[in-house]
Amino acid sequence: MPDGLHDRLADRVLELVDVPSESREEGALAAHVLDVLGGRARDAGDTCVLAGATARGDRPLVLLAGHLDTVPAQGNLPGRRADGWVQGLGAADMKAALGVMVELALAPPPEATVDLGFVFFGREELPFGESALTPLLEREPGLREADLVVVMEPTDNQLHAGCVGNINATWTFRGVAGHSARPWLADNAIHRAGVGIAQLAALEPVDHEFAGLTFREVVSAVTVHGGVARNVVPDACTVEVNMRYAPGTSAQDAEARLRALCEPHGELTIDGNAPSGAVPDGNALVARLVAAGGLETAPKQAWTPVAEFSGLGIDAINFGPGDPKYAHRRDERVSEAALVRSHETLVRFLCA
């Protein structure tokens, strides 16, 4: 292990954890990153920061990308180092990755055979339409020339390819209100919802394979709201539904499938549809990253900003030091050993 690297990475991540940056409140952290990187970085507007190369030159352009925001605090600030871990809000998702990015931006490997850029952006933890990344890619056309983007989402130092699309919808059931002592004179909307929910519950995941990776299409009822009082048969019930769909399925086709499942039972309103992210095909830089770290490759059974890049035709994958099982938890943490492994893997990759 290089002298000082372990402590330098862990201390940097702890420093970033201790700058609160809940979604829409990332300004202080963006300013902090700008201050730490000094002349190596620039303010790209809308709580976005760019550093290093931001357009393609004579060599391949590789971007490391990470979001500045976290989910709301759960009594997990300030952070701390203990027993080989950095603990605190955002430690896994994704201030561990931001720490690795900052350290690489401060000391990029001189033997690198690619040009390296860094993209720090906000509002990733909010619905897709509020992300600061897509507008940034519109303002900065040079970023769209990248040969590969490494989105440093928590993957526990595996390579996660692609990402599933994500639909959030509201399913509304209508009935006729009445007295609960005479329910035959009413039409119970909650009972109607129960029939529809039972049919969703009976659905099996649908597997889709791409490049030897299996993504699963799944639909879940995630919240239920209904009822007025214990002696009233309700005339309305709403169910929030979430659908995850595989790469290769368009946002329009996924929405049509969800409507076909839900609309025989109730009205469906699509609240948001974040498209899936493609699996890069034949990109030599992806193979080079896998070789640099001896990485396991898995499908990303979640939505990530890979979709925002791939939607513009930019090859992107997920790779980062955070462990997904700790993301968004009260006891969020990242192992210091994982920080070192991520940094060393990226250095080997850049210098291949």
mmCIF file of C-alpha atoms in Angstrom:
data_model
loop_
_atom_site.group_PDB
_atom_site.id
_atom_site.type_symbol
_atom_site.label_atom_id
_atom_site.label_comp_id
_atom_site.label_asym_id
_atom_site.label_seq_id
_atom_site.Cartn_x
_atom_site.Cartn_y
_atom_site.Cartn_z
ATOM 1 C CA MET A 1 0.000 0.000 0.000
ATOM 2 C CA PRO A 2 1.566 3.356 -0.988
ATOM 3 C CA ASP A 3 2.768 5.386 2.000
ATOM 4 C CA GLY A 4 0.085 7.726 3.255
ATOM 5 C CA LEU A 5 -2.538 6.757 0.674
ATOM 6 C CA HIS A 6 -4.753 4.915 3.138
ATOM 7 C CA ASP A 7 -4.966 7.800 5.623
ATOM 8 C CA ARG A 8 -5.149 10.424 2.890
ATOM 9 C CA LEU A 9 -8.177 8.796 1.278
ATOM 10 C CA ALA A 10 -9.961 8.079 4.565
ATOM 11 C CA ASP A 11 -9.382 11.601 5.877
ATOM 12 C CA ARG A 12 -10.591 13.107 2.601
ATOM 13 C CA VAL A 13 -13.807 11.079 2.659
ATOM 14 C CA LEU A 14 -14.456 12.051 6.285
ATOM 15 C CA GLU A 15 -13.863 15.697 5.385
ATOM 16 C CA LEU A 16 -16.459 15.440 2.597
ATOM 17 C CA VAL A 17 -18.958 13.606 4.811
ATOM 18 C CA ASP A 18 -18.774 16.472 7.300
ATOM 19 C CA VAL A 19 -19.882 19.008 4.666
ATOM 20 C CA PRO A 20 -23.685 18.476 4.615
ATOM 21 C CA SER A 21 -25.064 18.205 1.089
ATOM 22 C CA GLU A 22 -28.606 16.885 1.111
ATOM 23 C CA SER A 23 -30.302 17.173 -2.279
ATOM 24 C CA ARG A 24 -30.861 20.816 -3.308
ATOM 25 C CA GLU A 25 -28.399 21.870 -0.598
ATOM 26 C CA GLU A 26 -25.161 20.880 -2.369
ATOM 27 C CA GLY A 27 -23.777 24.414 -2.725
ATOM 28 C CA ALA A 28 -21.431 24.238 0.255
ATOM 29 C CA LEU A 29 -19.916 20.963 -0.918
ATOM 30 C CA ALA A 30 -19.515 22.214 -4.499
ATOM 31 C CA ALA A 31 -17.713 25.292 -3.119
ATOM 32 C CA HIS A 32 -15.567 23.058 -0.915
ATOM 33 C CA VAL A 33 -14.510 20.873 -3.854
ATOM 34 C CA LEU A 34 -13.668 24.000 -5.861
ATOM 35 C CA ASP A 35 -11.582 25.330 -2.980
ATOM 36 C CA VAL A 36 -9.704 22.048 -2.480
ATOM 37 C CA LEU A 37 -8.942 21.628 -6.184
ATOM 38 C CA GLY A 38 -8.077 25.290 -6.738
ATOM 39 C CA GLY A 39 -7.008 26.054 -10.303
ATOM 40 C CA ARG A 40 -7.525 22.445 -11.351
ATOM 41 C CA ALA A 41 -11.319 22.902 -11.295
ATOM 42 C CA ARG A 42 -13.981 25.350 -12.433
ATOM 43 C CA ASP A 43 -17.537 26.162 -11.479
ATOM 44 C CA ALA A 44 -19.799 24.752 -14.203
ATOM 45 C CA GLY A 45 -22.968 26.306 -12.771
ATOM 46 C CA ASP A 46 -25.968 24.824 -10.986
ATOM 47 C CA THR A 47 -23.828 23.215 -8.225
ATOM 48 C CA CYS A 48 -21.688 21.390 -10.797
ATOM 49 C CA VAL A 49 -17.886 21.331 -10.779
ATOM 50 C CA LEU A 50 -15.570 20.203 -13.583
ATOM 51 C CA ALA A 51 -11.878 19.383 -13.333
ATOM 52 C CA GLY A 52 -9.180 18.017 -15.626
ATOM 53 C CA ALA A 53 -9.943 17.371 -19.281
ATOM 54 C CA THR A 54 -13.451 18.336 -20.393
ATOM 55 C CA ALA A 55 -13.115 17.735 -24.130
ATOM 56 C CA ARG A 56 -11.367 15.156 -26.289
ATOM 57 C CA GLY A 57 -7.862 15.792 -27.522
ATOM 58 C CA ASP A 58 -5.444 13.403 -29.212
ATOM 59 C CA ARG A 59 -5.866 10.690 -26.582
ATOM 60 C CA PRO A 60 -8.973 8.860 -25.369
ATOM 61 C CA LEU A 61 -11.043 10.895 -22.902
ATOM 62 C CA VAL A 62 -12.129 9.179 -19.684
ATOM 63 C CA LEU A 63 -14.461 10.928 -17.245
ATOM 64 C CA LEU A 64 -14.969 10.042 -13.586
ATOM 65 C CA ALA A 65 -18.433 11.194 -12.515
ATOM 66 C CA GLY A 66 -20.015 11.468 -9.082
ATOM 67 C CA HIS A 67 -22.976 13.197 -7.464
ATOM 68 C CA LEU A 68 -22.521 15.638 -4.613
ATOM 69 C CA ASP A 69 -25.879 15.160 -2.918
ATOM 70 C CA THR A 70 -27.029 12.722 -0.248
ATOM 71 C CA VAL A 71 -30.362 11.534 1.078
ATOM 72 C CA PRO A 72 -31.632 13.300 4.242
ATOM 73 C CA ALA A 73 -29.643 12.893 7.464
ATOM 74 C CA GLN A 74 -30.689 10.231 9.965
ATOM 75 C CA GLY A 75 -28.689 11.388 12.961
ATOM 76 C CA ASN A 76 -25.511 10.311 11.172
ATOM 77 C CA LEU A 77 -23.576 13.593 11.126
ATOM 78 C CA PRO A 78 -20.810 14.357 11.881
ATOM 79 C CA GLY A 79 -18.926 11.364 10.533
ATOM 80 C CA ARG A 80 -16.066 9.470 12.134
ATOM 81 C CA ARG A 81 -13.250 7.018 11.438
ATOM 82 C CA ALA A 82 -13.285 3.835 13.489
ATOM 83 C CA ASP A 83 -11.993 0.280 13.133
ATOM 84 C CA GLY A 84 -11.054 0.604 9.459
ATOM 85 C CA TRP A 85 -14.278 2.354 8.401
ATOM 86 C CA VAL A 86 -15.378 5.872 7.542
ATOM 87 C CA GLN A 87 -18.912 6.301 8.867
ATOM 88 C CA GLY A 88 -21.534 8.987 8.321
ATOM 89 C CA LEU A 89 -24.126 10.395 5.946
ATOM 90 C CA GLY A 90 -23.224 9.670 2.321
ATOM 91 C CA ALA A 91 -20.100 7.663 3.175
ATOM 92 C CA ALA A 92 -21.086 4.841 0.816
ATOM 93 C CA ASP A 93 -23.310 6.793 -1.575
ATOM 94 C CA MET A 94 -21.177 8.434 -2.669
ATOM 95 C CA LYS A 95 -18.671 10.526 -0.742
ATOM 96 C CA ALA A 96 -16.290 7.571 -0.775
ATOM 97 C CA ALA A 97 -16.170 7.949 -4.548
ATOM 98 C CA LEU A 98 -15.900 11.736 -4.341
ATOM 99 C CA GLY A 99 -12.884 11.337 -2.069
ATOM 100 C CA VAL A 100 -11.175 9.057 -4.588
ATOM 101 C CA MET A 101 -12.011 11.511 -7.369
ATOM 102 C CA VAL A 102 -10.640 14.502 -5.456
ATOM 103 C CA GLU A 103 -7.374 12.704 -4.647
ATOM 104 C CA LEU A 104 -6.918 11.646 -8.283
ATOM 105 C CA ALA A 105 -7.670 15.190 -9.452
ATOM 106 C CA LEU A 106 -5.049 16.565 -7.035
ATOM 107 C CA ALA A 107 -2.441 14.022 -8.118
ATOM 108 C CA PRO A 108 -3.293 12.457 -11.489
ATOM 109 C CA PRO A 109 -0.882 9.666 -12.444
ATOM 110 C CA PRO A 110 1.810 11.138 -14.715
ATOM 111 C CA GLU A 111 2.048 7.861 -16.653
ATOM 112 C CA ALA A 112 -1.613 8.010 -17.715
ATOM 113 C CA THR A 113 -2.209 7.087 -21.343
ATOM 114 C CA VAL A 114 -5.644 8.736 -21.493
ATOM 115 C CA ASP A 115 -6.906 12.230 -20.764
ATOM 116 C CA LEU A 116 -8.782 12.316 -17.458
ATOM 117 C CA GLY A 117 -11.692 14.556 -16.509
ATOM 118 C CA PHE A 118 -13.880 14.843 -13.413
ATOM 119 C CA VAL A 119 -17.599 15.634 -13.253
ATOM 120 C CA PHE A 120 -19.172 16.549 -9.895
ATOM 121 C CA PHE A 121 -22.925 17.236 -10.081
ATOM 122 C CA GLY A 122 -25.990 17.634 -7.903
ATOM 123 C CA ARG A 123 -29.553 16.414 -7.337
ATOM 124 C CA GLU A 124 -29.016 12.770 -8.309
ATOM 125 C CA GLU A 125 -30.998 11.473 -5.337
ATOM 126 C CA LEU A 126 -34.139 13.288 -6.567
ATOM 127 C CA PRO A 127 -36.473 12.214 -9.387
ATOM 128 C CA PHE A 128 -34.772 11.894 -12.772
ATOM 129 C CA GLY A 129 -36.182 15.150 -14.156
ATOM 130 C CA GLU A 130 -34.492 17.189 -11.414
ATOM 131 C CA SER A 131 -30.931 15.914 -11.950
ATOM 132 C CA ALA A 132 -28.302 18.574 -12.605
ATOM 133 C CA LEU A 133 -26.364 16.212 -14.878
ATOM 134 C CA THR A 134 -28.446 16.255 -18.065
ATOM 135 C CA PRO A 135 -28.502 20.093 -18.245
ATOM 136 C CA LEU A 136 -24.737 20.068 -17.591
ATOM 137 C CA LEU A 137 -24.178 17.737 -20.553
ATOM 138 C CA GLU A 138 -26.200 20.134 -22.693
ATOM 139 C CA ARG A 139 -24.104 23.131 -21.561
ATOM 140 C CA GLU A 140 -20.758 21.332 -21.923
ATOM 141 C CA PRO A 141 -20.662 19.585 -25.326
ATOM 142 C CA GLY A 142 -17.036 18.555 -24.810
ATOM 143 C CA LEU A 143 -18.138 16.075 -22.154
ATOM 144 C CA ARG A 144 -20.190 14.269 -24.767
ATOM 145 C CA GLU A 145 -16.946 13.387 -26.592
ATOM 146 C CA ALA A 146 -15.856 11.033 -23.796
ATOM 147 C CA ASP A 147 -14.732 7.557 -24.812
ATOM 148 C CA LEU A 148 -15.836 6.163 -21.440
ATOM 149 C CA VAL A 149 -17.503 7.546 -18.319
ATOM 150 C CA VAL A 150 -16.925 5.785 -15.010
ATOM 151 C CA VAL A 151 -19.958 6.665 -12.888
ATOM 152 C CA MET A 152 -18.648 6.054 -9.387
ATOM 153 C CA GLU A 153 -21.865 4.767 -7.828
ATOM 154 C CA PRO A 154 -21.413 2.296 -4.962
ATOM 155 C CA THR A 155 -20.586 -1.126 -6.454
ATOM 156 C CA ASP A 156 -18.195 -2.506 -3.798
ATOM 157 C CA ASN A 157 -15.417 -2.309 -6.400
ATOM 158 C CA GLN A 158 -17.224 -4.478 -8.910
ATOM 159 C CA LEU A 159 -18.016 -3.288 -12.423
ATOM 160 C CA HIS A 160 -21.771 -2.920 -12.811
ATOM 161 C CA ALA A 161 -22.827 -2.576 -16.431
ATOM 162 C CA GLY A 162 -25.926 -0.787 -17.685
ATOM 163 C CA CYS A 163 -28.814 0.058 -15.384
ATOM 164 C CA VAL A 164 -32.514 -0.669 -15.223
ATOM 165 C CA GLY A 165 -35.124 1.938 -16.052
ATOM 166 C CA ASN A 166 -37.390 3.226 -13.298
ATOM 167 C CA ILE A 167 -41.085 4.124 -13.526
ATOM 168 C CA ASN A 168 -43.022 5.627 -10.635
ATOM 169 C CA ALA A 169 -46.794 5.751 -11.076
ATOM 170 C CA THR A 170 -50.013 6.378 -9.144
ATOM 171 C CA TRP A 171 -52.784 3.792 -9.499
ATOM 172 C CA THR A 172 -56.233 5.100 -8.551
ATOM 173 C CA PHE A 173 -59.230 2.887 -7.787
ATOM 174 C CA ARG A 174 -62.771 4.297 -7.758
ATOM 175 C CA GLY A 175 -65.823 2.955 -5.968
ATOM 176 C CA VAL A 176 -69.008 4.177 -4.272
ATOM 177 C CA ALA A 177 -69.005 5.296 -0.648
ATOM 178 C CA GLY A 178 -71.455 3.910 1.864
ATOM 179 C CA HIS A 179 -72.065 2.826 5.451
ATOM 180 C CA SER A 180 -69.890 -0.077 6.576
ATOM 181 C CA ALA A 181 -72.940 -1.708 8.148
ATOM 182 C CA ARG A 182 -74.479 -2.053 4.667
ATOM 183 C CA PRO A 183 -71.477 -2.638 2.376
ATOM 184 C CA TRP A 184 -73.662 -4.254 -0.296
ATOM 185 C CA LEU A 185 -75.036 -0.794 -1.026
ATOM 186 C CA ALA A 186 -71.525 0.533 -1.703
ATOM 187 C CA ASP A 187 -68.529 -0.352 -3.869
ATOM 188 C CA ASN A 188 -65.346 -0.660 -1.796
ATOM 189 C CA ALA A 189 -62.389 0.965 -3.571
ATOM 190 C CA ILE A 190 -59.895 -0.672 -1.199
ATOM 191 C CA HIS A 191 -61.279 -4.090 -2.113
ATOM 192 C CA ARG A 192 -60.924 -3.176 -5.793
ATOM 193 C CA ALA A 193 -57.315 -2.196 -5.111
ATOM 194 C CA GLY A 194 -56.747 -5.512 -3.352
ATOM 195 C CA VAL A 195 -57.685 -7.442 -6.486
ATOM 196 C CA GLY A 196 -55.282 -5.413 -8.616
ATOM 197 C CA ILE A 197 -52.456 -5.626 -6.068
ATOM 198 C CA ALA A 198 -52.909 -9.398 -5.800
ATOM 199 C CA GLN A 199 -52.391 -9.725 -9.547
ATOM 200 C CA LEU A 200 -49.187 -7.685 -9.351
ATOM 201 C CA ALA A 201 -47.988 -9.815 -6.448
ATOM 202 C CA ALA A 202 -48.464 -12.955 -8.553
ATOM 203 C CA LEU A 203 -46.172 -11.695 -11.324
ATOM 204 C CA GLU A 204 -42.800 -13.399 -11.667
ATOM 205 C CA PRO A 205 -39.698 -11.336 -12.523
ATOM 206 C CA VAL A 206 -39.009 -11.257 -16.267
ATOM 207 C CA ASP A 207 -35.344 -11.879 -17.085
ATOM 208 C CA HIS A 208 -33.591 -10.100 -19.957
ATOM 209 C CA GLU A 209 -30.020 -10.997 -20.985
ATOM 210 C CA PHE A 210 -27.472 -8.599 -22.464
ATOM 211 C CA ALA A 211 -23.798 -9.428 -22.989
ATOM 212 C CA GLY A 212 -24.111 -12.391 -20.642
ATOM 213 C CA LEU A 213 -25.721 -10.299 -17.893
ATOM 214 C CA THR A 214 -29.246 -10.859 -16.600
ATOM 215 C CA PHE A 215 -31.436 -7.871 -15.760
ATOM 216 C CA ARG A 216 -34.829 -8.402 -14.112
ATOM 217 C CA GLU A 217 -38.036 -6.565 -14.965
ATOM 218 C CA VAL A 218 -40.128 -6.244 -11.803
ATOM 219 C CA VAL A 219 -43.267 -4.378 -10.694
ATOM 220 C CA SER A 220 -44.135 -3.597 -7.072
ATOM 221 C CA ALA A 221 -46.892 -1.848 -5.168
ATOM 222 C CA VAL A 222 -44.976 0.343 -2.710
ATOM 223 C CA THR A 223 -47.581 2.447 -0.852
ATOM 224 C CA VAL A 224 -51.348 2.279 -0.312
ATOM 225 C CA HIS A 225 -53.593 5.190 0.734
ATOM 226 C CA GLY A 226 -57.335 4.939 1.310
ATOM 227 C CA GLY A 227 -60.208 5.180 3.730
ATOM 228 C CA VAL A 228 -62.106 7.894 5.579
ATOM 229 C CA ALA A 229 -63.307 6.338 8.831
ATOM 230 C CA ARG A 230 -63.946 2.920 10.349
ATOM 231 C CA ASN A 231 -67.645 3.098 9.552
ATOM 232 C CA VAL A 232 -67.327 4.306 5.947
ATOM 233 C CA VAL A 233 -66.845 2.124 2.881
ATOM 234 C CA PRO A 234 -64.295 4.156 0.876
ATOM 235 C CA ASP A 235 -64.944 5.368 -2.642
ATOM 236 C CA ALA A 236 -61.266 5.934 -3.522
ATOM 237 C CA CYS A 237 -57.928 4.238 -2.951
ATOM 238 C CA THR A 238 -54.535 5.114 -4.406
ATOM 239 C CA VAL A 239 -51.556 2.803 -4.766
ATOM 240 C CA GLU A 240 -48.054 3.950 -5.693
ATOM 241 C CA VAL A 241 -46.371 1.544 -8.094
ATOM 242 C CA ASN A 242 -42.722 1.128 -9.031
ATOM 243 C CA MET A 243 -41.475 -0.683 -12.143
ATOM 244 C CA ARG A 244 -37.876 -1.517 -13.019
ATOM 245 C CA TYR A 245 -37.230 -2.457 -16.639
ATOM 246 C CA ALA A 246 -34.214 -3.817 -18.478
ATOM 247 C CA PRO A 247 -31.871 -2.208 -20.985
ATOM 248 C CA GLY A 248 -33.169 -2.751 -24.482
ATOM 249 C CA THR A 249 -36.703 -1.792 -23.434
ATOM 250 C CA SER A 250 -37.677 1.732 -24.418
ATOM 251 C CA ALA A 251 -39.296 4.037 -21.892
ATOM 252 C CA GLN A 252 -42.446 4.038 -24.056
ATOM 253 C CA ASP A 253 -42.653 0.235 -24.260
ATOM 254 C CA ALA A 254 -42.115 -0.106 -20.500
ATOM 255 C CA GLU A 255 -44.911 2.380 -19.824
ATOM 256 C CA ALA A 256 -47.217 0.502 -22.195
ATOM 257 C CA ARG A 257 -46.507 -2.784 -20.364
ATOM 258 C CA LEU A 258 -47.258 -1.217 -17.002
ATOM 259 C CA ARG A 259 -50.514 0.252 -18.294
ATOM 260 C CA ALA A 260 -51.539 -3.135 -19.653
ATOM 261 C CA LEU A 261 -51.040 -4.629 -16.186
ATOM 262 C CA CYS A 262 -52.744 -1.884 -14.197
ATOM 263 C CA GLU A 263 -55.426 -0.181 -16.240
ATOM 264 C CA PRO A 264 -57.911 -3.091 -16.318
ATOM 265 C CA HIS A 265 -58.307 -2.409 -12.570
ATOM 266 C CA GLY A 266 -57.866 1.356 -12.130
ATOM 267 C CA GLU A 267 -56.582 4.626 -13.541
ATOM 268 C CA LEU A 268 -52.789 4.866 -13.951
ATOM 269 C CA THR A 269 -50.877 8.156 -13.898
ATOM 270 C CA ILE A 270 -47.167 8.061 -14.761
ATOM 271 C CA ASP A 271 -45.309 10.296 -12.283
ATOM 272 C CA GLY A 272 -41.824 9.715 -13.653
ATOM 273 C CA ASN A 273 -39.994 7.483 -16.119
ATOM 274 C CA ALA A 274 -36.205 7.355 -15.949
ATOM 275 C CA PRO A 275 -34.890 5.403 -18.953
ATOM 276 C CA SER A 276 -32.623 2.396 -18.693
ATOM 277 C CA GLY A 277 -28.886 2.593 -19.372
ATOM 278 C CA ALA A 278 -27.217 0.622 -22.137
ATOM 279 C CA VAL A 279 -24.491 -1.987 -21.662
ATOM 280 C CA PRO A 280 -21.389 -0.823 -23.607
ATOM 281 C CA ASP A 281 -20.640 -3.085 -26.562
ATOM 282 C CA GLY A 282 -17.033 -3.753 -27.505
ATOM 283 C CA ASN A 283 -15.482 -0.786 -25.686
ATOM 284 C CA ALA A 284 -11.795 -1.621 -25.187
ATOM 285 C CA LEU A 285 -11.565 0.762 -22.213
ATOM 286 C CA VAL A 286 -14.162 -1.281 -20.323
ATOM 287 C CA ALA A 287 -12.089 -4.430 -20.843
ATOM 288 C CA ARG A 288 -9.017 -2.494 -19.730
ATOM 289 C CA LEU A 289 -10.716 -1.455 -16.482
ATOM 290 C CA VAL A 290 -11.822 -5.021 -15.771
ATOM 291 C CA ALA A 291 -8.254 -6.244 -16.297
ATOM 292 C CA ALA A 292 -6.762 -3.443 -14.189
ATOM 293 C CA GLY A 293 -8.686 -4.539 -11.110
ATOM 294 C CA GLY A 294 -9.478 -8.166 -11.846
ATOM 295 C CA LEU A 295 -13.055 -6.943 -11.532
ATOM 296 C CA GLU A 296 -16.186 -9.028 -11.324
ATOM 297 C CA THR A 297 -18.854 -7.794 -13.720
ATOM 298 C CA ALA A 298 -22.530 -7.708 -12.804
ATOM 299 C CA PRO A 299 -25.732 -6.087 -14.092
ATOM 300 C CA LYS A 300 -26.825 -2.884 -12.343
ATOM 301 C CA GLN A 301 -30.258 -3.814 -10.978
ATOM 302 C CA ALA A 302 -30.959 -0.191 -10.090
ATOM 303 C CA TRP A 303 -31.151 3.150 -11.875
ATOM 304 C CA THR A 304 -27.977 5.273 -12.071
ATOM 305 C CA PRO A 305 -26.747 8.267 -14.112
ATOM 306 C CA VAL A 306 -25.262 5.764 -16.580
ATOM 307 C CA ALA A 307 -28.652 6.202 -18.268
ATOM 308 C CA GLU A 308 -28.129 9.952 -18.688
ATOM 309 C CA PHE A 309 -24.808 9.378 -20.443
ATOM 310 C CA SER A 310 -25.891 6.400 -22.561
ATOM 311 C CA GLY A 311 -29.014 8.295 -23.636
ATOM 312 C CA LEU A 312 -26.630 10.665 -25.421
ATOM 313 C CA GLY A 313 -24.666 7.814 -26.977
ATOM 314 C CA ILE A 314 -21.820 7.956 -24.432
ATOM 315 C CA ASP A 315 -20.473 4.636 -23.126
ATOM 316 C CA ALA A 316 -20.677 4.546 -19.330
ATOM 317 C CA ILE A 317 -20.340 1.954 -16.560
ATOM 318 C CA ASN A 318 -20.691 1.894 -12.764
ATOM 319 C CA PHE A 319 -17.615 1.371 -10.568
ATOM 320 C CA GLY A 320 -17.019 2.740 -7.083
ATOM 321 C CA PRO A 321 -15.718 1.890 -3.610
ATOM 322 C CA GLY A 322 -19.002 2.169 -1.695
ATOM 323 C CA ASP A 323 -20.897 -0.993 -0.796
ATOM 324 C CA PRO A 324 -24.541 -0.804 -1.970
ATOM 325 C CA LYS A 325 -25.762 -2.589 1.144
ATOM 326 C CA TYR A 326 -24.757 0.423 3.288
ATOM 327 C CA ALA A 327 -26.243 3.092 0.989
ATOM 328 C CA HIS A 328 -28.975 5.313 2.515
ATOM 329 C CA ARG A 329 -28.735 3.607 5.917
ATOM 330 C CA ARG A 330 -28.489 5.231 9.320
ATOM 331 C CA ASP A 331 -25.191 3.372 9.835
ATOM 332 C CA GLU A 332 -23.844 4.268 6.374
ATOM 333 C CA ARG A 333 -20.137 3.515 6.030
ATOM 334 C CA VAL A 334 -17.300 2.588 3.678
ATOM 335 C CA SER A 335 -14.254 0.478 4.423
ATOM 336 C CA GLU A 336 -10.913 2.237 4.178
ATOM 337 C CA ALA A 337 -9.490 -0.798 2.344
ATOM 338 C CA ALA A 338 -12.167 -0.355 -0.354
ATOM 339 C CA LEU A 339 -11.055 3.254 -0.875
ATOM 340 C CA VAL A 340 -7.477 2.144 -1.479
ATOM 341 C CA ARG A 341 -8.515 -0.638 -3.835
ATOM 342 C CA SER A 342 -10.670 1.731 -5.894
ATOM 343 C CA HIS A 343 -7.881 4.309 -6.173
ATOM 344 C CA GLU A 344 -5.248 1.725 -7.095
ATOM 345 C CA THR A 345 -7.499 0.077 -9.674
ATOM 346 C CA LEU A 346 -8.179 3.403 -11.370
ATOM 347 C CA VAL A 347 -4.486 4.307 -11.434
ATOM 348 C CA ARG A 348 -3.624 0.983 -13.107
ATOM 349 C CA PHE A 349 -6.491 1.495 -15.544
ATOM 350 C CA LEU A 350 -5.378 5.007 -16.473
ATOM 351 C CA CYS A 351 -1.768 3.936 -16.951
ATOM 352 C CA ALA A 352 -2.368 0.574 -18.632
#
